[in-house]
Amino acid sequence: MQAGLAQLAPPVGDGGKPLISARRIAKRVRQLGQQISQLYADSEQPLVLVVVLKGATVFAADLLRSLSIPAELEFVRASSYGSGSQSSGRVKLAHMVDGPLRDRDILLVEDIVDSGRTINVIRKELKSHKPASLRLVALLDRPARRELPVQIDFTGFTIPDRFVVGYGLDYAGLYRELPGVHALG
Ligand code: IMP
Ligand code: MG
């Protein structure tokens, strides 16, 4: 058999039916954009979106375009997962924003909050820059596996205890291109 690209990624669970469709995501992202724009409407400086690479990039790109307030874009790289679906339990911060964050309004943009380790490490680092405010928007919240408490200011969807891929989220680097969120296996 030919090992073409289509064979590289095995089909996702639930017979290919998404857990959250692209339509539902688009609708929810628009709502989040409105809520966030309202909250920061009176700010004197542009909001700083700090996007957690790589998984949150798809969400962030849509969220950014749903805002009706000025916003800047920064990225941080953190990894708690190796190449599989089991957390290694440790978080490495590989890259940090270099623009000044002091007295700025920061909105952290994350794809999914799982154990809470990643976001706690990033939060601590960002806080040390003394921003005016620091909030979190997460596309997905999976509370079943939480190990550390996390305050999520804006949540897209709360999901059951299943590993998910698509809309930027990956399994071993694959499936990020799927327009919806799918459970794996
Ligand atoms: P935490 O540190 O355990 O909260 O893990 C959060 C990070 O792990 C996210 O930024 C994701 O990159 C990754 N992650 C956690 N759960 C999933 C999943 O179901 N699919 C894909 N990535 C996940
Ligand atoms: Mg991530």
mmCIF file of C-alpha atoms and ligand atoms in Angstrom:
data_model
loop_
_atom_site.group_PDB
_atom_site.id
_atom_site.type_symbol
_atom_site.label_atom_id
_atom_site.label_comp_id
_atom_site.label_asym_id
_atom_site.label_seq_id
_atom_site.Cartn_x
_atom_site.Cartn_y
_atom_site.Cartn_z
ATOM 1 C CA MET A 1 0.000 0.000 0.000
ATOM 2 C CA GLN A 2 1.144 3.514 -0.764
ATOM 3 C CA ALA A 3 2.081 5.464 2.344
ATOM 4 C CA GLY A 4 0.477 8.717 1.227
ATOM 5 C CA LEU A 5 -0.264 11.713 3.434
ATOM 6 C CA ALA A 6 -3.837 10.558 4.009
ATOM 7 C CA GLN A 7 -2.510 7.421 5.702
ATOM 8 C CA LEU A 8 -0.161 9.348 7.954
ATOM 9 C CA ALA A 9 -2.896 10.487 10.319
ATOM 10 C CA PRO A 10 -5.294 7.732 11.378
ATOM 11 C CA PRO A 11 -8.964 8.744 11.522
ATOM 12 C CA VAL A 12 -10.092 10.455 14.705
ATOM 13 C CA GLY A 13 -12.611 8.960 17.139
ATOM 14 C CA ASP A 14 -16.422 8.925 17.136
ATOM 15 C CA GLY A 15 -16.538 7.953 13.462
ATOM 16 C CA GLY A 16 -15.104 11.282 12.392
ATOM 17 C CA LYS A 17 -17.874 13.295 14.050
ATOM 18 C CA PRO A 18 -16.404 16.264 15.908
ATOM 19 C CA LEU A 19 -16.918 16.752 19.635
ATOM 20 C CA ILE A 20 -17.261 20.468 18.867
ATOM 21 C CA SER A 21 -18.014 21.513 15.285
ATOM 22 C CA ALA A 22 -16.280 24.349 13.455
ATOM 23 C CA ARG A 23 -19.626 26.177 13.433
ATOM 24 C CA ARG A 24 -20.040 26.023 17.189
ATOM 25 C CA ILE A 25 -16.446 27.128 17.677
ATOM 26 C CA ALA A 26 -16.884 30.113 15.341
ATOM 27 C CA LYS A 27 -20.025 31.203 17.189
ATOM 28 C CA ARG A 28 -18.415 30.868 20.612
ATOM 29 C CA VAL A 29 -15.245 32.683 19.535
ATOM 30 C CA ARG A 30 -17.366 35.613 18.333
ATOM 31 C CA GLN A 31 -19.105 35.743 21.725
ATOM 32 C CA LEU A 32 -15.775 35.628 23.557
ATOM 33 C CA GLY A 33 -14.463 38.422 21.333
ATOM 34 C CA GLN A 34 -17.432 40.589 22.242
ATOM 35 C CA GLN A 35 -17.128 39.904 25.977
ATOM 36 C CA ILE A 36 -13.402 40.584 25.961
ATOM 37 C CA SER A 37 -13.819 43.774 23.912
ATOM 38 C CA GLN A 38 -16.420 45.024 26.401
ATOM 39 C CA LEU A 39 -14.249 44.310 29.408
ATOM 40 C CA TYR A 40 -11.269 46.247 28.020
ATOM 41 C CA ALA A 41 -13.249 48.957 26.222
ATOM 42 C CA ASP A 42 -11.997 51.722 28.533
ATOM 43 C CA SER A 43 -8.334 50.687 28.570
ATOM 44 C CA GLU A 44 -5.837 53.344 27.581
ATOM 45 C CA GLN A 45 -3.401 50.984 25.888
ATOM 46 C CA PRO A 46 -3.948 48.116 23.460
ATOM 47 C CA LEU A 47 -4.596 44.726 24.974
ATOM 48 C CA VAL A 48 -1.624 42.343 24.790
ATOM 49 C CA LEU A 49 -2.630 38.860 23.684
ATOM 50 C CA VAL A 50 0.025 36.418 24.880
ATOM 51 C CA VAL A 51 -0.538 33.254 22.889
ATOM 52 C CA VAL A 52 0.729 29.909 24.134
ATOM 53 C CA LEU A 53 2.472 28.143 21.244
ATOM 54 C CA LYS A 54 1.696 26.099 19.319
ATOM 55 C CA GLY A 55 -1.790 24.817 20.082
ATOM 56 C CA ALA A 56 -3.477 28.158 20.756
ATOM 57 C CA THR A 57 -2.442 29.827 17.475
ATOM 58 C CA VAL A 58 -5.538 28.842 15.508
ATOM 59 C CA PHE A 59 -7.851 29.973 18.304
ATOM 60 C CA ALA A 60 -5.858 33.184 18.790
ATOM 61 C CA ALA A 61 -6.017 34.077 15.100
ATOM 62 C CA ASP A 62 -9.806 33.827 15.142
ATOM 63 C CA LEU A 63 -10.165 35.501 18.528
ATOM 64 C CA LEU A 64 -7.981 38.415 17.457
ATOM 65 C CA ARG A 65 -10.260 39.057 14.483
ATOM 66 C CA SER A 66 -13.356 38.939 16.677
ATOM 67 C CA LEU A 67 -12.099 41.805 18.847
ATOM 68 C CA SER A 68 -13.349 45.337 18.342
ATOM 69 C CA ILE A 69 -10.537 46.862 20.421
ATOM 70 C CA PRO A 70 -6.864 47.324 19.506
ATOM 71 C CA ALA A 71 -4.686 44.350 20.444
ATOM 72 C CA GLU A 72 -1.037 43.377 20.167
ATOM 73 C CA LEU A 73 0.213 39.853 19.676
ATOM 74 C CA GLU A 74 2.986 38.081 21.605
ATOM 75 C CA PHE A 75 3.898 34.429 21.943
ATOM 76 C CA VAL A 76 5.271 32.131 24.588
ATOM 77 C CA ARG A 77 6.378 28.557 24.174
ATOM 78 C CA ALA A 78 5.743 26.075 26.949
ATOM 79 C CA SER A 79 5.771 22.333 26.854
ATOM 80 C CA SER A 80 4.464 19.916 29.437
ATOM 81 C CA TYR A 81 3.623 17.160 27.003
ATOM 82 C CA GLY A 82 6.162 15.078 25.152
ATOM 83 C CA SER A 83 5.051 13.670 21.851
ATOM 84 C CA GLY A 84 2.107 11.673 23.213
ATOM 85 C CA SER A 85 -1.039 12.218 25.221
ATOM 86 C CA GLN A 86 0.430 11.716 28.688
ATOM 87 C CA SER A 87 1.667 14.727 30.607
ATOM 88 C CA SER A 88 5.309 14.539 31.620
ATOM 89 C CA GLY A 89 4.311 16.517 34.707
ATOM 90 C CA ARG A 90 6.968 19.136 34.104
ATOM 91 C CA VAL A 91 6.665 22.402 32.250
ATOM 92 C CA LYS A 92 9.482 23.941 30.264
ATOM 93 C CA LEU A 93 9.266 27.609 29.293
ATOM 94 C CA ALA A 94 11.261 27.717 26.109
ATOM 95 C CA HIS A 95 10.542 31.213 24.893
ATOM 96 C CA MET A 96 9.213 34.367 26.499
ATOM 97 C CA VAL A 97 7.798 37.641 25.155
ATOM 98 C CA ASP A 98 10.374 40.389 24.847
ATOM 99 C CA GLY A 99 8.162 43.490 24.564
ATOM 100 C CA PRO A 100 7.681 45.474 27.807
ATOM 101 C CA LEU A 101 4.680 44.195 29.775
ATOM 102 C CA ARG A 102 4.825 46.506 32.768
ATOM 103 C CA ASP A 103 1.463 48.238 33.347
ATOM 104 C CA ARG A 104 -0.062 46.542 30.321
ATOM 105 C CA ASP A 105 -3.307 44.573 30.181
ATOM 106 C CA ILE A 106 -2.370 40.999 29.339
ATOM 107 C CA LEU A 107 -4.738 38.333 28.110
ATOM 108 C CA LEU A 108 -3.189 34.875 28.026
ATOM 109 C CA VAL A 109 -4.594 32.774 25.198
ATOM 110 C CA GLU A 110 -4.469 29.008 25.746
ATOM 111 C CA ASP A 111 -5.940 26.097 23.814
ATOM 112 C CA ILE A 112 -6.765 23.834 26.758
ATOM 113 C CA VAL A 113 -6.316 23.880 30.512
ATOM 114 C CA ASP A 114 -5.699 20.346 31.723
ATOM 115 C CA SER A 115 -3.633 19.771 34.878
ATOM 116 C CA GLY A 116 -3.128 23.527 35.150
ATOM 117 C CA ARG A 117 0.655 23.226 35.338
ATOM 118 C CA THR A 118 1.446 25.029 32.086
ATOM 119 C CA ILE A 119 -0.703 28.035 32.805
ATOM 120 C CA ASN A 120 0.565 28.341 36.383
ATOM 121 C CA VAL A 121 4.185 28.508 35.231
ATOM 122 C CA ILE A 122 3.400 31.065 32.512
ATOM 123 C CA ARG A 123 1.243 33.143 34.861
ATOM 124 C CA LYS A 124 4.003 33.324 37.460
ATOM 125 C CA GLU A 125 6.532 34.462 34.867
ATOM 126 C CA LEU A 126 4.204 37.091 33.379
ATOM 127 C CA LYS A 127 3.243 38.393 36.822
ATOM 128 C CA SER A 128 6.875 39.137 37.571
ATOM 129 C CA HIS A 129 6.731 41.748 34.773
ATOM 130 C CA LYS A 130 4.139 43.676 36.823
ATOM 131 C CA PRO A 131 1.357 44.024 34.259
ATOM 132 C CA ALA A 132 -1.693 46.188 35.016
ATOM 133 C CA SER A 133 -3.862 43.097 34.691
ATOM 134 C CA LEU A 134 -3.444 39.456 33.772
ATOM 135 C CA ARG A 135 -6.366 37.359 32.591
ATOM 136 C CA LEU A 136 -6.801 34.021 30.861
ATOM 137 C CA VAL A 137 -8.962 32.902 27.964
ATOM 138 C CA ALA A 138 -8.988 29.177 27.231
ATOM 139 C CA LEU A 139 -10.786 27.604 24.310
ATOM 140 C CA LEU A 140 -11.204 24.380 26.292
ATOM 141 C CA ASP A 141 -11.366 23.508 29.959
ATOM 142 C CA ARG A 142 -10.982 19.874 31.038
ATOM 143 C CA PRO A 143 -11.462 20.075 34.823
ATOM 144 C CA ALA A 144 -11.323 16.293 35.369
ATOM 145 C CA ARG A 145 -7.511 16.224 35.333
ATOM 146 C CA ARG A 146 -6.815 19.436 37.250
ATOM 147 C CA GLU A 147 -3.909 19.255 39.687
ATOM 148 C CA LEU A 148 -3.448 22.950 40.397
ATOM 149 C CA PRO A 149 -6.240 25.518 40.775
ATOM 150 C CA VAL A 150 -6.618 27.813 37.747
ATOM 151 C CA GLN A 151 -8.823 30.841 37.355
ATOM 152 C CA ILE A 152 -10.074 30.911 33.768
ATOM 153 C CA ASP A 153 -11.609 34.302 33.042
ATOM 154 C CA PHE A 154 -13.125 33.297 29.691
ATOM 155 C CA THR A 155 -13.851 29.684 28.745
ATOM 156 C CA GLY A 156 -14.909 28.521 25.303
ATOM 157 C CA PHE A 157 -16.115 25.025 26.181
ATOM 158 C CA THR A 158 -15.833 22.690 29.142
ATOM 159 C CA ILE A 159 -15.100 19.196 27.876
ATOM 160 C CA PRO A 160 -15.233 15.669 29.354
ATOM 161 C CA ASP A 161 -12.136 13.665 30.201
ATOM 162 C CA ARG A 162 -11.033 12.810 26.662
ATOM 163 C CA PHE A 163 -7.903 13.725 24.743
ATOM 164 C CA VAL A 164 -8.822 16.086 21.925
ATOM 165 C CA VAL A 165 -7.262 17.236 18.663
ATOM 166 C CA GLY A 166 -8.041 19.724 15.922
ATOM 167 C CA TYR A 167 -8.457 23.508 15.687
ATOM 168 C CA GLY A 168 -4.776 23.857 16.557
ATOM 169 C CA LEU A 169 -4.568 21.032 19.093
ATOM 170 C CA ASP A 170 -2.303 18.137 18.201
ATOM 171 C CA TYR A 171 -1.432 14.572 18.963
ATOM 172 C CA ALA A 172 2.275 14.058 18.260
ATOM 173 C CA GLY A 173 2.212 17.057 15.927
ATOM 174 C CA LEU A 174 -0.740 15.824 13.889
ATOM 175 C CA TYR A 175 -4.394 16.914 13.407
ATOM 176 C CA ARG A 176 -3.896 20.648 14.011
ATOM 177 C CA GLU A 177 -5.504 21.395 10.643
ATOM 178 C CA LEU A 178 -8.920 19.904 11.502
ATOM 179 C CA PRO A 179 -11.502 22.725 11.627
ATOM 180 C CA GLY A 180 -13.394 21.199 14.557
ATOM 181 C CA VAL A 181 -12.356 19.674 17.874
ATOM 182 C CA HIS A 182 -12.335 15.860 17.834
ATOM 183 C CA ALA A 183 -11.887 13.290 20.578
ATOM 184 C CA LEU A 184 -9.025 10.933 19.882
ATOM 185 C CA GLY A 185 -9.701 7.216 20.180
HETATM 186 P P1 IMP B 1 -1.565 21.266 31.491
HETATM 187 O O1 IMP B 1 -0.246 21.904 31.816
HETATM 188 O O2 IMP B 1 -1.658 19.868 32.015
HETATM 189 O O3 IMP B 1 -2.745 22.116 31.909
HETATM 190 O O4 IMP B 1 -1.608 21.038 29.926
HETATM 191 C C1 IMP B 1 -1.942 22.026 29.063
HETATM 192 C C2 IMP B 1 -1.209 21.842 27.751
HETATM 193 O O5 IMP B 1 -1.134 20.471 27.367
HETATM 194 C C3 IMP B 1 -1.981 22.543 26.649
HETATM 195 O O6 IMP B 1 -1.363 23.770 26.385
HETATM 196 C C4 IMP B 1 -1.877 21.609 25.485
HETATM 197 O O7 IMP B 1 -0.802 21.986 24.667
HETATM 198 C C5 IMP B 1 -1.577 20.254 26.058
HETATM 199 N N1 IMP B 1 -2.782 19.422 26.090
HETATM 200 C C6 IMP B 1 -3.489 19.072 27.186
HETATM 201 N N2 IMP B 1 -4.533 18.314 26.875
HETATM 202 C C7 IMP B 1 -4.521 18.178 25.536
HETATM 203 C C8 IMP B 1 -5.389 17.497 24.595
HETATM 204 O O8 IMP B 1 -6.413 16.878 24.936
HETATM 205 N N3 IMP B 1 -5.029 17.599 23.289
HETATM 206 C C9 IMP B 1 -3.930 18.280 22.864
HETATM 207 N N4 IMP B 1 -3.118 18.934 23.709
HETATM 208 C C10 IMP B 1 -3.391 18.886 25.031
HETATM 209 MG MG MG B 2 -0.236 24.061 24.743
#
